[in-house]
mmCIF file of N, CA and C in Angstrom:
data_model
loop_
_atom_site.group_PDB
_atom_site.id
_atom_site.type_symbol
_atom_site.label_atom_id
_atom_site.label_comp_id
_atom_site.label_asym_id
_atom_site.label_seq_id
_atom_site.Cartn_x
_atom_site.Cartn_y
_atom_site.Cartn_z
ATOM 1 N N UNK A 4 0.845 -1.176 0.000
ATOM 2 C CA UNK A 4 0.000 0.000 0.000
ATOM 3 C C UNK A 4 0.890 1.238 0.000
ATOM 4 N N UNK A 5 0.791 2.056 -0.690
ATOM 5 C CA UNK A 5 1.405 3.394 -1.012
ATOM 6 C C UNK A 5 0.488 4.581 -0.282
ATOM 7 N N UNK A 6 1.247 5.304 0.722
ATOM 8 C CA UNK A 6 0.482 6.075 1.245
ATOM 9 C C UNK A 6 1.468 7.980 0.735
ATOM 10 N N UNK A 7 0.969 8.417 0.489
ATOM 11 C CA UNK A 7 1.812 9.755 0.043
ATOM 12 C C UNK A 7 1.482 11.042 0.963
ATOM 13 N N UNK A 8 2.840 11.319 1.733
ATOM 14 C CA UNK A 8 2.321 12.444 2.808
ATOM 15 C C UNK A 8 3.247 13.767 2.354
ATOM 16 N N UNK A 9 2.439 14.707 3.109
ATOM 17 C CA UNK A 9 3.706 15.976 2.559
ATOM 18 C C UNK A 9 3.806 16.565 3.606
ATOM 19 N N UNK A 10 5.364 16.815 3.593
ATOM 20 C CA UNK A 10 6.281 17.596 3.951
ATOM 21 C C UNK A 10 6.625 18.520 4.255
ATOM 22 N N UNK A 11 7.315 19.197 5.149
ATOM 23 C CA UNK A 11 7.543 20.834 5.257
ATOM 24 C C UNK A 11 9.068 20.498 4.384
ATOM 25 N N UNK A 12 9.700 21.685 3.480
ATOM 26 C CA UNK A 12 10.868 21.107 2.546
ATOM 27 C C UNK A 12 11.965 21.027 4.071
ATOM 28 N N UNK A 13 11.894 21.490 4.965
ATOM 29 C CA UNK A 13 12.776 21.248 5.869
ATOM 30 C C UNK A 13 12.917 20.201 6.503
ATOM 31 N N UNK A 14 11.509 19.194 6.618
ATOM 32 C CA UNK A 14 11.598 18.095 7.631
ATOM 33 C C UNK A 14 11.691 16.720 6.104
ATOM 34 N N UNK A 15 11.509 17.401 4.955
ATOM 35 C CA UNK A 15 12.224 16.452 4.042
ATOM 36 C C UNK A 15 13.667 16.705 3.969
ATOM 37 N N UNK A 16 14.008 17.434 3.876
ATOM 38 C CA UNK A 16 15.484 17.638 3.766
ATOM 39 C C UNK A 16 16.177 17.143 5.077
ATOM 40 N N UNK A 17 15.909 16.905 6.169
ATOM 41 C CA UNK A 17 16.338 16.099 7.507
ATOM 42 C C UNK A 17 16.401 14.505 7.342
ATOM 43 N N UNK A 18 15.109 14.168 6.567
ATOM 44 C CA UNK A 18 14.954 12.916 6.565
ATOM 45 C C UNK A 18 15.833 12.476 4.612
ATOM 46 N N UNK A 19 16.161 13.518 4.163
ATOM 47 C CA UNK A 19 17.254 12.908 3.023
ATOM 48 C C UNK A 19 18.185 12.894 4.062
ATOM 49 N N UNK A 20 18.816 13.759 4.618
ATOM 50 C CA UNK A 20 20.034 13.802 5.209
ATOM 51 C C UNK A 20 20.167 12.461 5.573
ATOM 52 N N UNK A 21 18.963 12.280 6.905
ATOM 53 C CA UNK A 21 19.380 10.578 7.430
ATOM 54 C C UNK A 21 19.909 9.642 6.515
ATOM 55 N N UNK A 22 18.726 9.680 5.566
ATOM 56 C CA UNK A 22 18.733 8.515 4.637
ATOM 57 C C UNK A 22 20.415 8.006 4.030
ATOM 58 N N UNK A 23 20.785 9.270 3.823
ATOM 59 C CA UNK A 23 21.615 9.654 3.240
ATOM 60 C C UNK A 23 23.199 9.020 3.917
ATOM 61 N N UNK A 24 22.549 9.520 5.225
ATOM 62 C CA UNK A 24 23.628 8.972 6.291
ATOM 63 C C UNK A 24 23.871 7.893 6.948
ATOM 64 N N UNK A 25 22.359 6.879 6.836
ATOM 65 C CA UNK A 25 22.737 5.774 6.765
ATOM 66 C C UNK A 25 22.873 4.929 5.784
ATOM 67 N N UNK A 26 22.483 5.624 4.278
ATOM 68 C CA UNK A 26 22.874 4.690 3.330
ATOM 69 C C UNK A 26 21.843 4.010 2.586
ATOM 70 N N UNK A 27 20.534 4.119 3.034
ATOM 71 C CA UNK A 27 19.287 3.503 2.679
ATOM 72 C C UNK A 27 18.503 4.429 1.851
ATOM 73 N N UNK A 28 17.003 3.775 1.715
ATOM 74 C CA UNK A 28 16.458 4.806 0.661
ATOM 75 C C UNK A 28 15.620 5.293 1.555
ATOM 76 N N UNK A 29 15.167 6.618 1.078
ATOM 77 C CA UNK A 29 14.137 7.370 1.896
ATOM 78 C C UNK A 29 13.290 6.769 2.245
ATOM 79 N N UNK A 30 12.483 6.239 1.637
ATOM 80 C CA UNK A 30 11.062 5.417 2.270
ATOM 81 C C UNK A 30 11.443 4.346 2.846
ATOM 82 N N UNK A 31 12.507 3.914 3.178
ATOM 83 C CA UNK A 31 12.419 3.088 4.205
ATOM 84 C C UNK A 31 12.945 3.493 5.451
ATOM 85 N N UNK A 32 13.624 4.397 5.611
ATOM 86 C CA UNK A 32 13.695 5.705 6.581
ATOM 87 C C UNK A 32 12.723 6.009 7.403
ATOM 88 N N UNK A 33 12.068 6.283 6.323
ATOM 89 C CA UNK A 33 10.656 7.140 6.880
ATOM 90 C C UNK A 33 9.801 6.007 7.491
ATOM 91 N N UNK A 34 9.679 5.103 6.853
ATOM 92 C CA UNK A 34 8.579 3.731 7.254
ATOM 93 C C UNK A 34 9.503 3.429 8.972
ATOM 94 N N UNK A 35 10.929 3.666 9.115
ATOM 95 C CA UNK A 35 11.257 3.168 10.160
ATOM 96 C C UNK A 35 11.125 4.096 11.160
ATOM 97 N N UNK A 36 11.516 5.001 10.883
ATOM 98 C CA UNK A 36 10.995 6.595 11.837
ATOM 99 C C UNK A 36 9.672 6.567 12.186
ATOM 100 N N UNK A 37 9.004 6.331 11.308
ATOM 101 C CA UNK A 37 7.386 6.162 11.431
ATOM 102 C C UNK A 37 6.849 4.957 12.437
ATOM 103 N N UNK A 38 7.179 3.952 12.635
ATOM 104 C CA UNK A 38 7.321 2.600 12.905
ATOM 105 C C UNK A 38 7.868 2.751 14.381
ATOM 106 N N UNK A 39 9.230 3.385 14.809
ATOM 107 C CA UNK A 39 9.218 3.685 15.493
ATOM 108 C C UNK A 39 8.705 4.502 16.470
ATOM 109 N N UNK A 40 8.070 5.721 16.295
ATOM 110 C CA UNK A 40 7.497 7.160 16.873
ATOM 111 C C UNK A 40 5.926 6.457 17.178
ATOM 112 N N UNK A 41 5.404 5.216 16.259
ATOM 113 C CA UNK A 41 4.313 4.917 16.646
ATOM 114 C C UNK A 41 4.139 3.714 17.818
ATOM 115 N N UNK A 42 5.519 2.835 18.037
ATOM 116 C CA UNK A 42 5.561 2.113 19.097
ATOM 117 C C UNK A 42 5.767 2.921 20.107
ATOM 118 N N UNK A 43 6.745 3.805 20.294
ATOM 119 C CA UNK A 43 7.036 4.679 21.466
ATOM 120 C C UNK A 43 5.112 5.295 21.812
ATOM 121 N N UNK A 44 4.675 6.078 21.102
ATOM 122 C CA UNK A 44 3.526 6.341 21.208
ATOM 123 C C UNK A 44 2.531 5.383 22.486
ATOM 124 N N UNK A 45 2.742 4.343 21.711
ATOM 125 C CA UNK A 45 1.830 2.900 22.542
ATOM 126 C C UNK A 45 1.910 2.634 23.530
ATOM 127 N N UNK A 46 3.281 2.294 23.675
ATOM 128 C CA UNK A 46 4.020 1.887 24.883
ATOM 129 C C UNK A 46 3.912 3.365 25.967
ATOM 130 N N UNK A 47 4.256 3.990 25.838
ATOM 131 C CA UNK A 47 3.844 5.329 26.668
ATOM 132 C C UNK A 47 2.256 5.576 27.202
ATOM 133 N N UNK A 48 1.026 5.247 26.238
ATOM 134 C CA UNK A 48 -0.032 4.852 26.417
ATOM 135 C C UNK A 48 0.065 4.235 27.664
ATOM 136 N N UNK A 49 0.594 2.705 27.492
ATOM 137 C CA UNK A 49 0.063 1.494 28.294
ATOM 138 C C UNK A 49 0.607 2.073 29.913
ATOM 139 N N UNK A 50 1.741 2.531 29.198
ATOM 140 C CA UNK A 50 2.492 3.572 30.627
ATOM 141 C C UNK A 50 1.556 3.875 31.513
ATOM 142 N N UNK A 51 1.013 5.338 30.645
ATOM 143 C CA UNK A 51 0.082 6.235 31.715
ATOM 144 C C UNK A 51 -0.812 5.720 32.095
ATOM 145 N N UNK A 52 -1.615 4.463 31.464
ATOM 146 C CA UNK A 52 -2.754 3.664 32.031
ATOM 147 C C UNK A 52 -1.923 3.164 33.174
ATOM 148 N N UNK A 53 -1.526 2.095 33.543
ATOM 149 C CA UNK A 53 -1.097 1.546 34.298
ATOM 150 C C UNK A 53 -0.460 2.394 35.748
ATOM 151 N N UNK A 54 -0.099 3.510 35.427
ATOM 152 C CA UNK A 54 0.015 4.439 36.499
ATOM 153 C C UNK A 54 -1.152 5.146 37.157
ATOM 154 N N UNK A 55 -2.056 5.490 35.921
ATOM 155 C CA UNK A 55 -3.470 5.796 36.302
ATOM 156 C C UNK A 55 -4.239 4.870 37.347
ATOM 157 N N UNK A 56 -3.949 3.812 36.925
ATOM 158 C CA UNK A 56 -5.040 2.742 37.501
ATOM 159 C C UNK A 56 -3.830 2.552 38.958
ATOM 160 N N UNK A 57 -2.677 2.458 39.082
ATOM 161 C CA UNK A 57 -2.187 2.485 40.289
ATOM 162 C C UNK A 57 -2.536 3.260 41.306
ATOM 163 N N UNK A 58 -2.673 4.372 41.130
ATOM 164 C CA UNK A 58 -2.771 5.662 41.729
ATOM 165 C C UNK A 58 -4.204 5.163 42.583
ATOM 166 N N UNK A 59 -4.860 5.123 41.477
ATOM 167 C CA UNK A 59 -6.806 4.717 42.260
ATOM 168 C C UNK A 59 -6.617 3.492 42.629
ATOM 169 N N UNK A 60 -5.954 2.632 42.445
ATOM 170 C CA UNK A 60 -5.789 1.541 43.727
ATOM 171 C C UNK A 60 -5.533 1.981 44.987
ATOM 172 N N UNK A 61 -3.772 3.211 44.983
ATOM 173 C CA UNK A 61 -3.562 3.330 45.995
ATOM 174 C C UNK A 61 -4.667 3.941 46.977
ATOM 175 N N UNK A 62 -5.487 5.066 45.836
ATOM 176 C CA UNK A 62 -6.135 6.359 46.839
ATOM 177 C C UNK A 62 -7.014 5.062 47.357
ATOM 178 N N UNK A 63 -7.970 3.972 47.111
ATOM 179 C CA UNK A 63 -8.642 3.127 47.231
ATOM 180 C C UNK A 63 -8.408 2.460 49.007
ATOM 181 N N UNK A 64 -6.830 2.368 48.587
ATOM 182 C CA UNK A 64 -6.899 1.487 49.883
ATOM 183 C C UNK A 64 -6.168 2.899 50.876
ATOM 184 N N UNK A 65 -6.626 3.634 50.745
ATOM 185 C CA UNK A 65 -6.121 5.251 51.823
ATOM 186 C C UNK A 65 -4.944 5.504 51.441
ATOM 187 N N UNK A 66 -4.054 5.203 50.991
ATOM 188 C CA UNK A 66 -2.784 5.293 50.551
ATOM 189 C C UNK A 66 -2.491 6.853 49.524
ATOM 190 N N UNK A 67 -2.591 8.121 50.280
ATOM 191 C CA UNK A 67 -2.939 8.971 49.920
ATOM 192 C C UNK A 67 -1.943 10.302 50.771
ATOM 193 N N UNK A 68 -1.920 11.177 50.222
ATOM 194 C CA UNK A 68 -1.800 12.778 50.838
ATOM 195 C C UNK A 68 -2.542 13.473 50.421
ATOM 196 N N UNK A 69 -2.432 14.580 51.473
ATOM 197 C CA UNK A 69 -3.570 16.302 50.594
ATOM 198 C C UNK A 69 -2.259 16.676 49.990
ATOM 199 N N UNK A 70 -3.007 17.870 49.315
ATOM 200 C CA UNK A 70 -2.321 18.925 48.278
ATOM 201 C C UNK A 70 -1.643 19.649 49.116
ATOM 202 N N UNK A 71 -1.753 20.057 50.068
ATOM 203 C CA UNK A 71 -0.821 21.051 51.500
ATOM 204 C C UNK A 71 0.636 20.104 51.846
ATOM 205 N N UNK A 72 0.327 18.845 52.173
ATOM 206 C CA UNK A 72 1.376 18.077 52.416
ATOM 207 C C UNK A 72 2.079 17.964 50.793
ATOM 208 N N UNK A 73 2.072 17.208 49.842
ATOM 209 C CA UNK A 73 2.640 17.118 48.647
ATOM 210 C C UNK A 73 3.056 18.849 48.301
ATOM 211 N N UNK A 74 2.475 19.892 48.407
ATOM 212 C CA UNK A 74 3.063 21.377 48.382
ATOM 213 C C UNK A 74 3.765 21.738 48.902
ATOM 214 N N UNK A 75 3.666 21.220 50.569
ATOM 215 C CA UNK A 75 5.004 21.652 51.071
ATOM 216 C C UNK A 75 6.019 20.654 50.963
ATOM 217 N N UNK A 76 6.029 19.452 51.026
ATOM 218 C CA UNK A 76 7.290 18.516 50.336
ATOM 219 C C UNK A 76 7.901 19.345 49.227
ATOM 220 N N UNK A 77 7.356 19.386 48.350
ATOM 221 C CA UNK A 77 7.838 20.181 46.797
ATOM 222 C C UNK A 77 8.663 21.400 47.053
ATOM 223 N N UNK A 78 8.304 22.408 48.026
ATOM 224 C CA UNK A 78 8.967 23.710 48.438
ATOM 225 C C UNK A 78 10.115 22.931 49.304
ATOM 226 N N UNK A 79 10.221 22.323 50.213
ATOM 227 C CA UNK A 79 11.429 21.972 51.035
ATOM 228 C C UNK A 79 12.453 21.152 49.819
ATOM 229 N N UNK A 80 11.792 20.381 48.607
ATOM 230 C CA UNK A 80 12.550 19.828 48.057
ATOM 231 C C UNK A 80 13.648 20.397 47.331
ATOM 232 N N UNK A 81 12.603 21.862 46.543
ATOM 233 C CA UNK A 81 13.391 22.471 45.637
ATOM 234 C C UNK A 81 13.481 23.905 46.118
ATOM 235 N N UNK A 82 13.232 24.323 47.262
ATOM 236 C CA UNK A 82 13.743 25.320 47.948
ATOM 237 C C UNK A 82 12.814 26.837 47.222
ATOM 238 N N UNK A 83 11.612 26.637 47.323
ATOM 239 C CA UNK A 83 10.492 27.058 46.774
ATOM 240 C C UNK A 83 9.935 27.915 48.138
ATOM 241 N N UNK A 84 9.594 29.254 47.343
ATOM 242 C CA UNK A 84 9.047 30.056 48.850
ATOM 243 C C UNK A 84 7.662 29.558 48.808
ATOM 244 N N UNK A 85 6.602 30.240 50.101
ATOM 245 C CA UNK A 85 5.211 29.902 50.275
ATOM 246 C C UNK A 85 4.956 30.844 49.677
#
């Protein structure tokens, strides 16, 4: 399947460069850049779910602070006035 996207001439001219620099042809560059940026994507997904759903476990079983306590941790941490 042939999909045809366009370009700013600058972010083509980055992706000749690569190509260029590793020796391959553009479209397979791009298919791997592409390929890549869309697993990272996913995986970062499954990330924030899984932290999401931690979090409401913890608050679940009381496992929690207020916003006053986590605010002032943050100021003693990084030396932050009130």
């Amino acid at each position: 399947m042939e999909i045809a996207i366009n370009l700013t001439p600058e972010l083509e001219e980055q992706l000749r460069k690569k190509a260029i620099h590793r020796g391959q042809d553009i479209s397979i560059v791009a298919s791997e850049l592409l390929a890549s940026v869309l697993e990272w994507e996913t995986q970062d997904s499954e990330e924030a779910i899984k932290g999401i759903q931690q979090g409401l476990e913890d608050f679940d079983a009381g496992n929690f602070r207020s916003f006053n306590e986590f605010a002032e941790e943050q100021r003693r941490k990084y030396n932050l006035p009130e």
